[in-house]
Short mmCIF file of C-alpha atoms in Angstrom, two decimals:
data_model
loop_
_atom_site.label_atom_id
_atom_site.label_comp_id
_atom_site.label_asym_id
_atom_site.label_seq_id
_atom_site.Cartn_x
_atom_site.Cartn_y
_atom_site.Cartn_z
CA UNK A 549 -11.72 1.45 -17.36
CA UNK A 550 -8.68 -0.38 -18.68
CA UNK A 551 -5.32 -0.95 -17.06
CA UNK A 552 -3.59 2.07 -18.63
CA UNK A 553 -6.41 4.44 -17.67
CA UNK A 554 -6.26 3.22 -14.09
CA UNK A 555 -2.48 3.56 -13.93
CA UNK A 556 -2.72 7.11 -15.27
CA UNK A 557 -5.13 7.90 -12.42
CA UNK A 558 -2.76 6.38 -9.86
CA UNK A 559 0.15 8.43 -11.25
CA UNK A 560 -1.94 11.60 -11.07
CA UNK A 561 -2.65 10.94 -7.38
CA UNK A 562 1.04 10.18 -6.81
CA UNK A 563 2.52 13.35 -8.33
CA UNK A 564 0.02 15.60 -6.52
CA UNK A 565 0.68 14.15 -3.09
CA UNK A 566 -2.71 12.57 -2.60
CA UNK A 567 -1.42 9.03 -1.95
CA UNK A 568 0.35 10.13 1.22
CA UNK A 569 -1.78 12.94 2.70
CA UNK A 570 -2.42 11.04 5.94
CA UNK A 571 1.16 9.70 6.00
CA UNK A 572 2.50 13.27 6.02
CA UNK A 573 0.36 14.15 9.03
CA UNK A 574 2.07 11.46 11.10
CA UNK A 575 5.60 12.06 9.72
CA UNK A 576 6.07 15.80 10.15
CA UNK A 577 9.60 15.52 11.56
CA UNK A 578 11.28 13.92 8.52
CA UNK A 579 14.00 15.68 6.57
CA UNK A 580 12.50 18.17 4.12
CA UNK A 581 12.69 18.03 0.33
CA UNK A 582 14.62 21.30 0.48
CA UNK A 583 17.33 19.71 2.63
CA UNK A 584 17.40 16.68 0.33
CA UNK A 585 17.78 18.91 -2.71
CA UNK A 586 20.80 20.62 -1.17
CA UNK A 587 22.39 17.20 -0.54
CA UNK A 588 21.73 16.25 -4.16
CA UNK A 589 23.28 19.51 -5.38
CA UNK A 590 26.36 18.96 -3.19
CA UNK A 591 26.73 15.33 -4.37
CA UNK A 592 26.47 16.37 -8.03
CA UNK A 593 29.10 19.05 -7.47
CA UNK A 594 31.39 16.50 -5.81
CA UNK A 595 31.02 14.07 -8.72
CA UNK A 596 31.54 16.85 -11.21
CA UNK A 597 34.81 17.92 -9.65
CA UNK A 598 35.99 14.32 -9.36
CA UNK A 599 35.44 13.84 -13.07
CA UNK A 600 32.65 11.30 -12.58
CA UNK A 601 30.14 13.34 -14.58
CA UNK A 602 30.18 16.08 -17.20
CA UNK A 603 33.68 15.43 -18.55
CA UNK A 604 35.56 18.54 -19.59
CA UNK A 605 34.30 20.72 -16.74
CA UNK A 606 36.96 22.56 -14.80
CA UNK A 607 37.84 21.60 -11.21
CA UNK A 608 36.00 23.87 -8.76
CA UNK A 609 32.92 24.14 -10.98
CA UNK A 610 29.67 24.83 -9.12
CA UNK A 611 26.30 23.13 -9.51
CA UNK A 612 23.24 25.33 -9.21
CA UNK A 613 19.59 24.34 -8.91
CA UNK A 614 17.39 27.25 -9.84
CA UNK A 615 14.28 28.09 -7.82
CA UNK A 616 11.05 27.63 -9.77
CA UNK A 617 8.85 30.75 -10.01
CA UNK A 618 5.23 30.57 -8.82
CA UNK A 619 3.92 31.34 -12.31
CA UNK A 620 5.73 28.29 -13.76
CA UNK A 621 4.38 25.74 -11.30
CA UNK A 622 1.88 23.52 -13.17
CA UNK A 623 -0.25 22.46 -10.19
CA UNK A 624 -0.42 22.54 -6.40
CA UNK A 625 1.78 20.17 -4.40
CA UNK A 626 2.26 19.68 -0.64
CA UNK A 627 4.16 22.49 1.09
CA UNK A 628 6.94 20.10 2.13
CA UNK A 629 7.76 19.26 -1.50
CA UNK A 630 9.94 21.11 -4.06
CA UNK A 631 9.76 21.66 -7.80
CA UNK A 632 12.77 20.47 -9.83
CA UNK A 633 13.87 19.54 -13.33
CA UNK A 634 14.87 15.95 -14.07
CA UNK A 635 18.51 16.90 -14.61
CA UNK A 636 18.62 18.50 -11.14
CA UNK A 637 18.19 15.08 -9.51
CA UNK A 638 19.71 12.58 -11.96
CA UNK A 639 22.93 11.95 -13.88
CA UNK A 640 23.30 10.42 -17.32
CA UNK A 641 24.64 6.84 -17.43
CA UNK A 642 26.18 4.77 -20.24
CA UNK A 643 27.54 5.57 -23.71
CA UNK A 644 28.28 3.90 -27.06
CA UNK A 645 30.60 1.40 -25.36
CA UNK A 646 27.55 -0.09 -23.61
CA UNK A 647 25.66 -0.69 -26.84
CA UNK A 648 25.44 -3.45 -29.44
CA UNK A 649 23.81 -3.55 -32.86
CA UNK A 650 20.45 -5.23 -33.47
CA UNK A 651 22.05 -7.96 -35.58
CA UNK A 652 24.30 -8.91 -32.62
CA UNK A 653 21.40 -9.65 -30.25
CA UNK A 654 21.03 -13.33 -29.29
CA UNK A 655 17.95 -15.37 -28.41
CA UNK A 656 19.80 -16.71 -25.36
CA UNK A 657 22.72 -15.38 -23.40
CA UNK A 658 24.03 -14.13 -20.06
CA UNK A 659 23.08 -10.44 -20.18
CA UNK A 660 19.70 -8.95 -21.21
CA UNK A 661 19.67 -6.38 -24.01
CA UNK A 662 17.18 -3.51 -23.57
CA UNK A 663 16.22 -0.72 -25.95
CA UNK A 664 13.53 1.96 -26.16
CA UNK A 665 11.02 -0.39 -27.82
CA UNK A 666 7.66 -1.51 -26.43
CA UNK A 667 8.93 -4.88 -25.19
CA UNK A 668 10.98 -4.91 -22.02
CA UNK A 669 13.86 -7.16 -23.19
CA UNK A 670 14.97 -7.42 -26.85
CA UNK A 671 17.22 -10.43 -26.36
CA UNK A 672 20.59 -11.29 -24.86
CA UNK A 673 24.34 -10.89 -25.22
CA UNK A 674 27.47 -12.47 -23.74
CA UNK A 675 29.63 -9.32 -24.02
CA UNK A 676 29.97 -8.74 -20.27
CA UNK A 677 32.35 -5.80 -20.73
CA UNK A 678 29.49 -3.78 -22.27
CA UNK A 679 27.10 -4.25 -19.35
CA UNK A 680 25.77 -1.26 -17.41
CA UNK A 681 25.90 -2.02 -13.68
CA UNK A 682 24.98 1.37 -12.15
CA UNK A 683 21.53 0.16 -11.21
CA UNK A 684 18.67 0.67 -10.59
CA UNK A 685 18.08 3.37 -13.19
CA UNK A 686 15.41 4.72 -15.53
CA UNK A 687 15.46 4.35 -19.31
CA UNK A 688 13.58 6.93 -21.38
CA UNK A 689 12.92 6.29 -25.07
CA UNK A 690 13.92 9.47 -26.86
CA UNK A 691 11.86 8.54 -29.92
CA UNK A 692 9.17 6.33 -28.37
CA UNK A 693 8.62 7.99 -24.95
CA UNK A 694 8.59 4.49 -23.42
CA UNK A 695 9.88 4.41 -19.82
CA UNK A 696 11.52 1.41 -18.14
CA UNK A 697 12.75 0.75 -14.61
CA UNK A 698 15.86 -1.46 -14.79
CA UNK A 699 17.34 -3.06 -11.67
CA UNK A 700 19.71 -5.64 -13.17
CA UNK A 701 22.88 -5.41 -15.34
CA UNK A 702 22.05 -4.97 -19.02
CA UNK A 703 23.35 -3.88 -22.42
CA UNK A 704 21.80 -1.16 -24.57
CA UNK A 705 20.30 -2.44 -27.79
CA UNK A 706 19.81 0.65 -29.95
CA UNK A 707 20.24 4.40 -30.29
CA UNK A 708 17.72 6.78 -28.76
CA UNK A 709 17.85 5.63 -25.16
CA UNK A 710 18.39 8.08 -22.33
CA UNK A 711 19.60 6.39 -19.14
CA UNK A 712 19.08 8.34 -15.92
CA UNK A 713 20.50 7.47 -12.51
CA UNK A 714 18.74 9.31 -9.63
CA UNK A 715 21.01 10.88 -7.01
CA UNK A 716 20.13 10.28 -3.33
CA UNK A 717 16.50 9.63 -4.30
CA UNK A 718 14.22 6.58 -4.36
CA UNK A 719 14.79 5.26 -7.87
CA UNK A 720 11.36 3.64 -8.16
CA UNK A 721 9.67 6.91 -7.24
CA UNK A 722 11.66 8.84 -9.87
CA UNK A 723 10.65 6.17 -12.36
CA UNK A 724 6.99 6.90 -11.61
CA UNK A 725 7.62 10.64 -12.03
CA UNK A 726 9.22 10.10 -15.45
CA UNK A 727 6.44 7.70 -16.41
CA UNK A 728 3.83 10.35 -15.54
CA UNK A 729 5.68 13.05 -17.49
CA UNK A 730 6.22 10.80 -20.51
CA UNK A 731 2.50 9.99 -20.70
CA UNK A 732 1.75 13.71 -20.84
CA UNK A 733 4.50 14.84 -23.24
CA UNK A 734 3.19 16.02 -26.61
CA UNK A 735 4.09 13.62 -29.39
CA UNK A 736 6.70 14.65 -31.95
CA UNK A 737 6.32 11.42 -33.90
CA UNK A 738 9.67 9.65 -34.17
CA UNK A 739 11.58 12.87 -33.48
CA UNK A 740 13.50 13.33 -30.19
CA UNK A 741 11.53 13.90 -26.98
CA UNK A 742 14.18 14.22 -24.28
CA UNK A 743 14.46 17.96 -24.96
CA UNK A 744 10.82 18.18 -23.89
CA UNK A 745 11.33 15.96 -20.84
CA UNK A 746 14.29 17.97 -19.55
CA UNK A 747 12.17 21.14 -19.57
CA UNK A 748 9.33 19.53 -17.59
CA UNK A 749 8.89 20.37 -13.91
CA UNK A 750 8.83 17.44 -11.47
CA UNK A 751 7.50 17.45 -7.86
CA UNK A 752 10.11 16.20 -5.35
CA UNK A 753 8.92 14.95 -1.92
CA UNK A 754 11.21 14.22 1.06
CA UNK A 755 13.14 10.96 0.65
CA UNK A 756 11.09 8.96 3.18
CA UNK A 757 7.88 10.04 1.52
CA UNK A 758 9.29 9.04 -1.88
CA UNK A 759 9.79 5.51 -0.52
CA UNK A 760 6.26 5.37 0.85
CA UNK A 761 4.79 6.67 -2.42
CA UNK A 762 6.77 4.13 -4.45
CA UNK A 763 5.61 1.26 -2.22
CA UNK A 764 1.95 2.30 -2.45
CA UNK A 765 2.10 2.90 -6.21
CA UNK A 766 3.83 -0.43 -6.82
CA UNK A 767 1.06 -2.29 -4.99
CA UNK A 768 -1.70 -0.34 -6.76
CA UNK A 769 -0.07 -0.97 -10.15
CA UNK A 770 0.05 -4.71 -9.40
CA UNK A 771 -3.65 -4.69 -8.53
CA UNK A 772 -4.41 -2.69 -11.67
CA UNK A 773 -2.67 -5.34 -13.78
CA UNK A 774 -4.66 -8.13 -12.16
CA UNK A 775 -8.09 -6.50 -12.03
CA UNK A 776 -8.63 -3.55 -14.33
CA UNK A 777 -9.16 -5.26 -17.69
CA UNK A 778 -12.20 -7.15 -16.41
CA UNK A 779 -13.85 -4.06 -14.90
CA UNK A 780 -16.58 -2.00 -16.52
CA UNK A 781 -16.44 0.89 -14.02
CA UNK A 782 -14.39 2.42 -11.25
CA UNK A 783 -16.88 1.02 -8.72
CA UNK A 784 -16.44 -2.47 -10.14
CA UNK A 785 -12.67 -2.04 -10.09
CA UNK A 786 -12.83 -0.81 -6.50
CA UNK A 787 -14.66 -3.92 -5.34
CA UNK A 788 -12.23 -6.25 -7.08
CA UNK A 789 -9.18 -4.31 -5.92
CA UNK A 790 -10.37 -4.41 -2.30
CA UNK A 791 -10.90 -8.17 -2.55
CA UNK A 792 -7.36 -8.46 -3.89
CA UNK A 793 -5.97 -6.49 -0.94
CA UNK A 794 -7.78 -8.73 1.53
CA UNK A 795 -6.56 -11.84 -0.28
CA UNK A 796 -2.95 -10.59 -0.08
CA UNK A 797 -3.50 -9.66 3.58
CA UNK A 798 -4.63 -13.08 4.76
CA UNK A 799 -1.91 -14.92 2.82
CA UNK A 800 1.01 -12.74 3.94
CA UNK A 801 1.49 -11.04 0.58
CA UNK A 802 1.47 -7.50 1.99
CA UNK A 803 4.40 -8.05 4.34
CA UNK A 804 6.79 -10.44 2.59
CA UNK A 805 9.59 -7.87 2.61
CA UNK A 806 8.74 -6.75 6.16
CA UNK A 807 9.12 -10.33 7.45
CA UNK A 808 12.55 -10.63 5.86
CA UNK A 809 13.63 -7.49 7.75
CA UNK A 810 11.96 -8.38 11.08
CA UNK A 811 12.91 -11.99 11.79
CA UNK A 812 13.37 -11.36 15.51
CA UNK A 813 9.76 -10.42 16.29
CA UNK A 814 7.84 -12.54 18.80
CA UNK A 815 6.24 -15.51 17.03
CA UNK A 816 2.54 -16.07 16.50
CA UNK A 817 2.91 -19.24 18.55
CA UNK A 818 4.15 -17.23 21.55
CA UNK A 819 1.35 -14.71 21.05
CA UNK A 820 -1.24 -17.48 20.93
CA UNK A 821 -0.05 -18.86 24.24
CA UNK A 822 -0.40 -15.37 25.79
CA UNK A 823 -3.94 -15.13 24.40
CA UNK A 824 -4.81 -18.57 25.81
CA UNK A 825 -3.44 -17.59 29.21
CA UNK A 826 -5.32 -14.27 29.21
CA UNK A 827 -8.60 -15.97 28.26
CA UNK A 828 -8.10 -18.50 31.06
CA UNK A 829 -7.44 -15.69 33.52
CA UNK A 830 -10.61 -13.85 32.48
CA UNK A 831 -12.61 -17.09 32.61
CA UNK A 832 -11.54 -17.83 36.15
CA UNK A 833 -12.16 -14.24 37.23
CA UNK A 834 -15.72 -14.47 35.94
CA UNK A 835 -15.18 -11.89 33.21
CA UNK A 836 -16.20 -14.26 30.41
CA UNK A 837 -18.24 -17.46 30.04
CA UNK A 838 -20.37 -17.09 33.17
CA UNK A 839 -21.16 -20.33 34.93
CA UNK A 840 -17.74 -21.88 34.36
CA UNK A 841 -16.08 -23.32 37.43
CA UNK A 842 -12.96 -21.70 38.93
CA UNK A 843 -9.84 -23.47 37.75
CA UNK A 844 -11.27 -24.17 34.29
CA UNK A 845 -8.71 -24.49 31.52
CA UNK A 846 -8.74 -22.90 28.07
CA UNK A 847 -7.41 -25.01 25.23
CA UNK A 848 -6.58 -23.98 21.68
CA UNK A 849 -6.53 -27.01 19.45
CA UNK A 850 -3.79 -27.46 16.86
CA UNK A 851 -5.10 -27.40 13.28
CA UNK A 852 -4.28 -30.47 11.21
CA UNK A 853 -2.44 -30.09 7.91
CA UNK A 854 -5.37 -31.50 5.95
CA UNK A 855 -7.72 -28.80 7.30
CA UNK A 856 -5.53 -25.81 6.39
CA UNK A 857 -7.23 -23.99 3.48
CA UNK A 858 -4.10 -22.39 1.97
CA UNK A 859 -0.43 -21.78 2.62
CA UNK A 860 0.63 -19.05 5.05
CA UNK A 861 4.06 -17.86 6.27
CA UNK A 862 5.84 -20.28 8.61
CA UNK A 863 5.84 -17.71 11.43
CA UNK A 864 2.01 -17.60 11.44
CA UNK A 865 -0.56 -19.89 13.10
CA UNK A 866 -4.03 -21.14 12.17
CA UNK A 867 -6.82 -20.35 14.67
CA UNK A 868 -10.59 -20.10 15.00
CA UNK A 869 -12.15 -16.71 15.68
CA UNK A 870 -13.26 -17.76 19.19
CA UNK A 871 -9.64 -18.67 20.04
CA UNK A 872 -8.61 -15.00 19.81
CA UNK A 873 -11.75 -13.02 20.70
CA UNK A 874 -14.36 -12.75 23.46
CA UNK A 875 -18.02 -11.89 23.05
CA UNK A 876 -19.09 -8.43 24.20
CA UNK A 877 -22.50 -6.96 25.06
CA UNK A 878 -25.96 -8.40 25.73
CA UNK A 879 -29.63 -7.40 25.72
CA UNK A 880 -28.94 -4.63 28.26
CA UNK A 881 -26.91 -2.82 25.57
CA UNK A 882 -29.76 -2.88 23.04
CA UNK A 883 -32.73 -0.65 22.20
CA UNK A 884 -35.70 -1.21 19.92
CA UNK A 885 -35.91 0.35 16.47
CA UNK A 886 -38.81 2.60 17.53
CA UNK A 887 -36.58 4.09 20.28
CA UNK A 888 -33.86 5.29 17.88
CA UNK A 889 -33.58 9.09 17.62
CA UNK A 890 -32.49 11.31 14.72
CA UNK A 891 -30.21 13.18 17.11
CA UNK A 892 -28.64 12.23 20.39
CA UNK A 893 -25.47 11.63 22.36
CA UNK A 894 -24.66 8.01 21.52
CA UNK A 895 -24.69 6.38 18.06
CA UNK A 896 -26.89 3.33 17.54
CA UNK A 897 -25.43 0.60 15.31
CA UNK A 898 -26.99 -2.60 13.97
CA UNK A 899 -26.14 -5.26 11.39
CA UNK A 900 -27.64 -3.25 8.50
CA UNK A 901 -25.81 -1.90 5.47
CA UNK A 902 -25.53 1.66 6.82
CA UNK A 903 -22.94 2.29 9.50
CA UNK A 904 -25.07 4.26 11.99
CA UNK A 905 -28.86 3.81 12.32
CA UNK A 906 -29.43 6.85 14.54
CA UNK A 907 -28.84 7.97 18.12
CA UNK A 908 -29.87 7.48 21.74
CA UNK A 909 -29.38 9.29 25.04
CA UNK A 910 -29.49 6.12 27.19
CA UNK A 911 -25.86 6.31 28.30
CA UNK A 912 -26.19 3.31 30.65
CA UNK A 913 -26.73 1.04 27.60
CA UNK A 914 -23.53 2.10 25.83
CA UNK A 915 -20.82 -0.46 25.02
CA UNK A 916 -17.42 1.01 25.86
CA UNK A 917 -15.12 -2.02 25.39
CA UNK A 918 -13.73 -0.64 22.15
CA UNK A 919 -12.45 -1.03 19.50
CA UNK A 920 -14.35 -4.17 18.51
CA UNK A 921 -15.79 -5.94 15.49
CA UNK A 922 -19.49 -6.30 14.76
CA UNK A 923 -20.60 -9.21 12.59
CA UNK A 924 -24.13 -9.30 11.16
CA UNK A 925 -25.47 -12.75 11.90
CA UNK A 926 -28.17 -12.43 9.24
CA UNK A 927 -26.52 -9.95 6.83
CA UNK A 928 -22.82 -10.92 7.04
CA UNK A 929 -22.00 -7.20 7.20
CA UNK A 930 -18.83 -6.45 9.18
CA UNK A 931 -18.10 -3.18 11.02
CA UNK A 932 -15.08 -1.86 12.93
CA UNK A 933 -16.32 0.26 15.84
CA UNK A 934 -13.93 2.42 17.85
CA UNK A 935 -16.34 4.67 19.78
CA UNK A 936 -19.02 4.04 22.46
CA UNK A 937 -22.33 2.88 20.93
CA UNK A 938 -25.64 1.15 21.56
CA UNK A 939 -26.87 -1.93 19.69
CA UNK A 940 -29.90 -1.26 17.52
CA UNK A 941 -31.30 -4.69 16.72
CA UNK A 942 -31.00 -8.45 17.20
CA UNK A 943 -28.57 -10.48 15.11
CA UNK A 944 -25.35 -8.68 15.95
CA UNK A 945 -22.28 -10.56 17.14
CA UNK A 946 -19.78 -8.30 18.90
CA UNK A 947 -16.21 -9.60 19.13
CA UNK A 948 -13.38 -8.09 21.17
CA UNK A 949 -9.92 -9.36 20.12
CA UNK A 950 -7.55 -10.41 22.91
CA UNK A 951 -3.95 -9.12 22.76
CA UNK A 952 -4.26 -8.67 18.97
CA UNK A 953 -4.42 -5.70 16.64
CA UNK A 954 -8.15 -5.05 16.45
CA UNK A 955 -8.05 -3.53 12.96
CA UNK A 956 -6.21 -6.61 11.64
CA UNK A 957 -8.81 -8.97 13.14
CA UNK A 958 -11.48 -6.79 11.52
CA UNK A 959 -9.85 -7.36 8.13
CA UNK A 960 -9.72 -11.11 8.79
CA UNK A 961 -13.43 -11.22 9.63
CA UNK A 962 -14.22 -9.02 6.61
CA UNK A 963 -12.36 -11.44 4.34
CA UNK A 964 -14.09 -14.47 5.87
CA UNK A 965 -17.53 -12.85 5.71
CA UNK A 966 -17.13 -12.11 2.00
CA UNK A 967 -16.39 -15.78 1.38
CA UNK A 968 -19.06 -17.35 3.61
CA UNK A 969 -21.80 -19.14 1.71
CA UNK A 970 -25.10 -17.30 1.93
CA UNK A 971 -27.88 -18.79 4.02
CA UNK A 972 -30.31 -16.02 3.14
CA UNK A 973 -31.60 -14.34 6.27
CA UNK A 974 -30.72 -17.35 8.42
CA UNK A 975 -27.88 -17.18 10.97
CA UNK A 976 -24.28 -17.13 9.71
CA UNK A 977 -22.15 -16.93 12.87
CA UNK A 978 -22.17 -20.74 13.15
CA UNK A 979 -20.35 -20.75 9.80
CA UNK A 980 -17.93 -18.00 10.84
CA UNK A 981 -16.94 -19.72 14.10
CA UNK A 982 -15.93 -22.83 12.14
CA UNK A 983 -13.75 -20.89 9.68
CA UNK A 984 -9.96 -21.00 10.03
CA UNK A 985 -8.14 -17.68 10.37
CA UNK A 986 -4.39 -17.01 9.82
CA UNK A 987 -2.74 -15.31 12.80
CA UNK A 988 0.57 -13.45 12.29
CA UNK A 989 2.83 -12.16 15.07
CA UNK A 990 1.44 -9.03 16.75
CA UNK A 991 3.93 -6.58 15.21
CA UNK A 992 3.19 -7.97 11.77
CA UNK A 993 -0.54 -7.61 12.40
CA UNK A 994 0.03 -3.92 13.03
CA UNK A 995 2.12 -3.51 9.87
CA UNK A 996 -0.42 -5.39 7.75
CA UNK A 997 -3.21 -3.21 9.11
CA UNK A 998 -1.26 -0.04 8.36
CA UNK A 999 -0.59 -1.12 4.77
CA UNK A 1000 -4.13 -2.38 4.18
CA UNK A 1001 -5.69 0.80 5.53
CA UNK A 1002 -3.56 2.91 3.15
CA UNK A 1003 -4.32 0.72 0.14
CA UNK A 1004 -8.05 0.50 0.78
CA UNK A 1005 -8.24 4.26 1.25
CA UNK A 1006 -6.36 4.83 -2.00
CA UNK A 1007 -8.66 2.46 -3.85
CA UNK A 1008 -11.61 4.54 -2.63
CA UNK A 1009 -9.88 7.72 -3.82
CA UNK A 1010 -9.49 6.35 -7.35
CA UNK A 1011 -13.23 6.77 -7.91
CA UNK A 1012 -13.19 10.45 -6.94
CA UNK A 1013 -13.83 12.97 -9.68
CA UNK A 1014 -10.93 14.54 -11.55
CA UNK A 1015 -11.92 17.97 -10.14
CA UNK A 1016 -11.55 16.97 -6.50
CA UNK A 1017 -8.98 18.95 -4.42
CA UNK A 1018 -5.32 18.01 -4.63
CA UNK A 1019 -2.16 18.87 -2.69
CA UNK A 1020 -2.73 18.56 1.04
CA UNK A 1021 -6.20 17.11 0.64
CA UNK A 1022 -6.79 13.41 0.44
#
């Protein structure tokens, strides 16, 4: 599995709606693709009659977007999407006045020069009057079928480039559509290919879904670039890609743009003080740490600069796992292995590799303080449990986060557990409790969890067979 094969798989999932199946379920009230398409048609008609496109057309000319017949549709797409041609949703940009000859290209200069070749930038020019500034846009190589997403002013370096500016759509998503189509166009050698591209059918989701698809695909492409070449199988790739997601998660890489747009959220420092206060309240009410005297204080020590393992966003804080969680459950919530049933009312979970060991009907033993995180003291396995259950064996450490996003804390523990040194079947929680964990503001925890859950699910889907269901299925 090389990078290009992986990217082709990602694009296939993208165009068939499988990257956002769950997203659609929770965003049913967004504007439809049909409504978007009518806005695009109206905008094209407006530009046409204002002389901004298709010069020579008469004032009052109408723009029509023909409905695609069922027999022409190449594959199944979500019901909320529409089929279109590329010229229904884009306008052509640039002309000969935006182009220079190959001999005029400089090694250094103010403005990049881009052509349809394999490399992204051919060189530079200082002829600012030739620059194309209607960006971002998509370049399609009429001879080469190469596709480029360009989001900065540039000059065209050769003939055979088709520049397309999407109308009222997410430009990055349309880029991925064209990239998918270009990879599947039949080759005509060095003859023209745009005539083939313009006849292709493209799936058009609602605008908000386009943005979500583009964001997911961009992240998956980045992981493909960093991991795929060293992988011998999809399973191997999946493991490495998941590790990459967790690495981005703990270092703030998944929400860099989100932070820039949400600077007024409550800080991690303020959250940490609320957690400290809540733990102190529970301590003095006898809910945790039995035997402590009333009036006992909870302290969260500041982490020294020299102890911090890597750089995190300034709005985050370093903590230990016991600063932000409480221990849940005891022997009264446990049954012996010989008591586990094949069928029953309540799942039994232990520190083993499998998620559920079996079942029990002893309802009085069930742990109901959920969701929580289970850490295998011997195995280092980590589980996120969001339903009542009974503990199936010794060696489980159950942690309930305080005033935090439980799924985010699960990802933190999962990351830490993967990096803990192995002590064989000896205990590992003593290592985990000494680890440092990055704590973002609460709202950012929720956003990180949402993004990570999507990405990890998509990574799992990449190893599905090519014949698995598409469209509404995930």
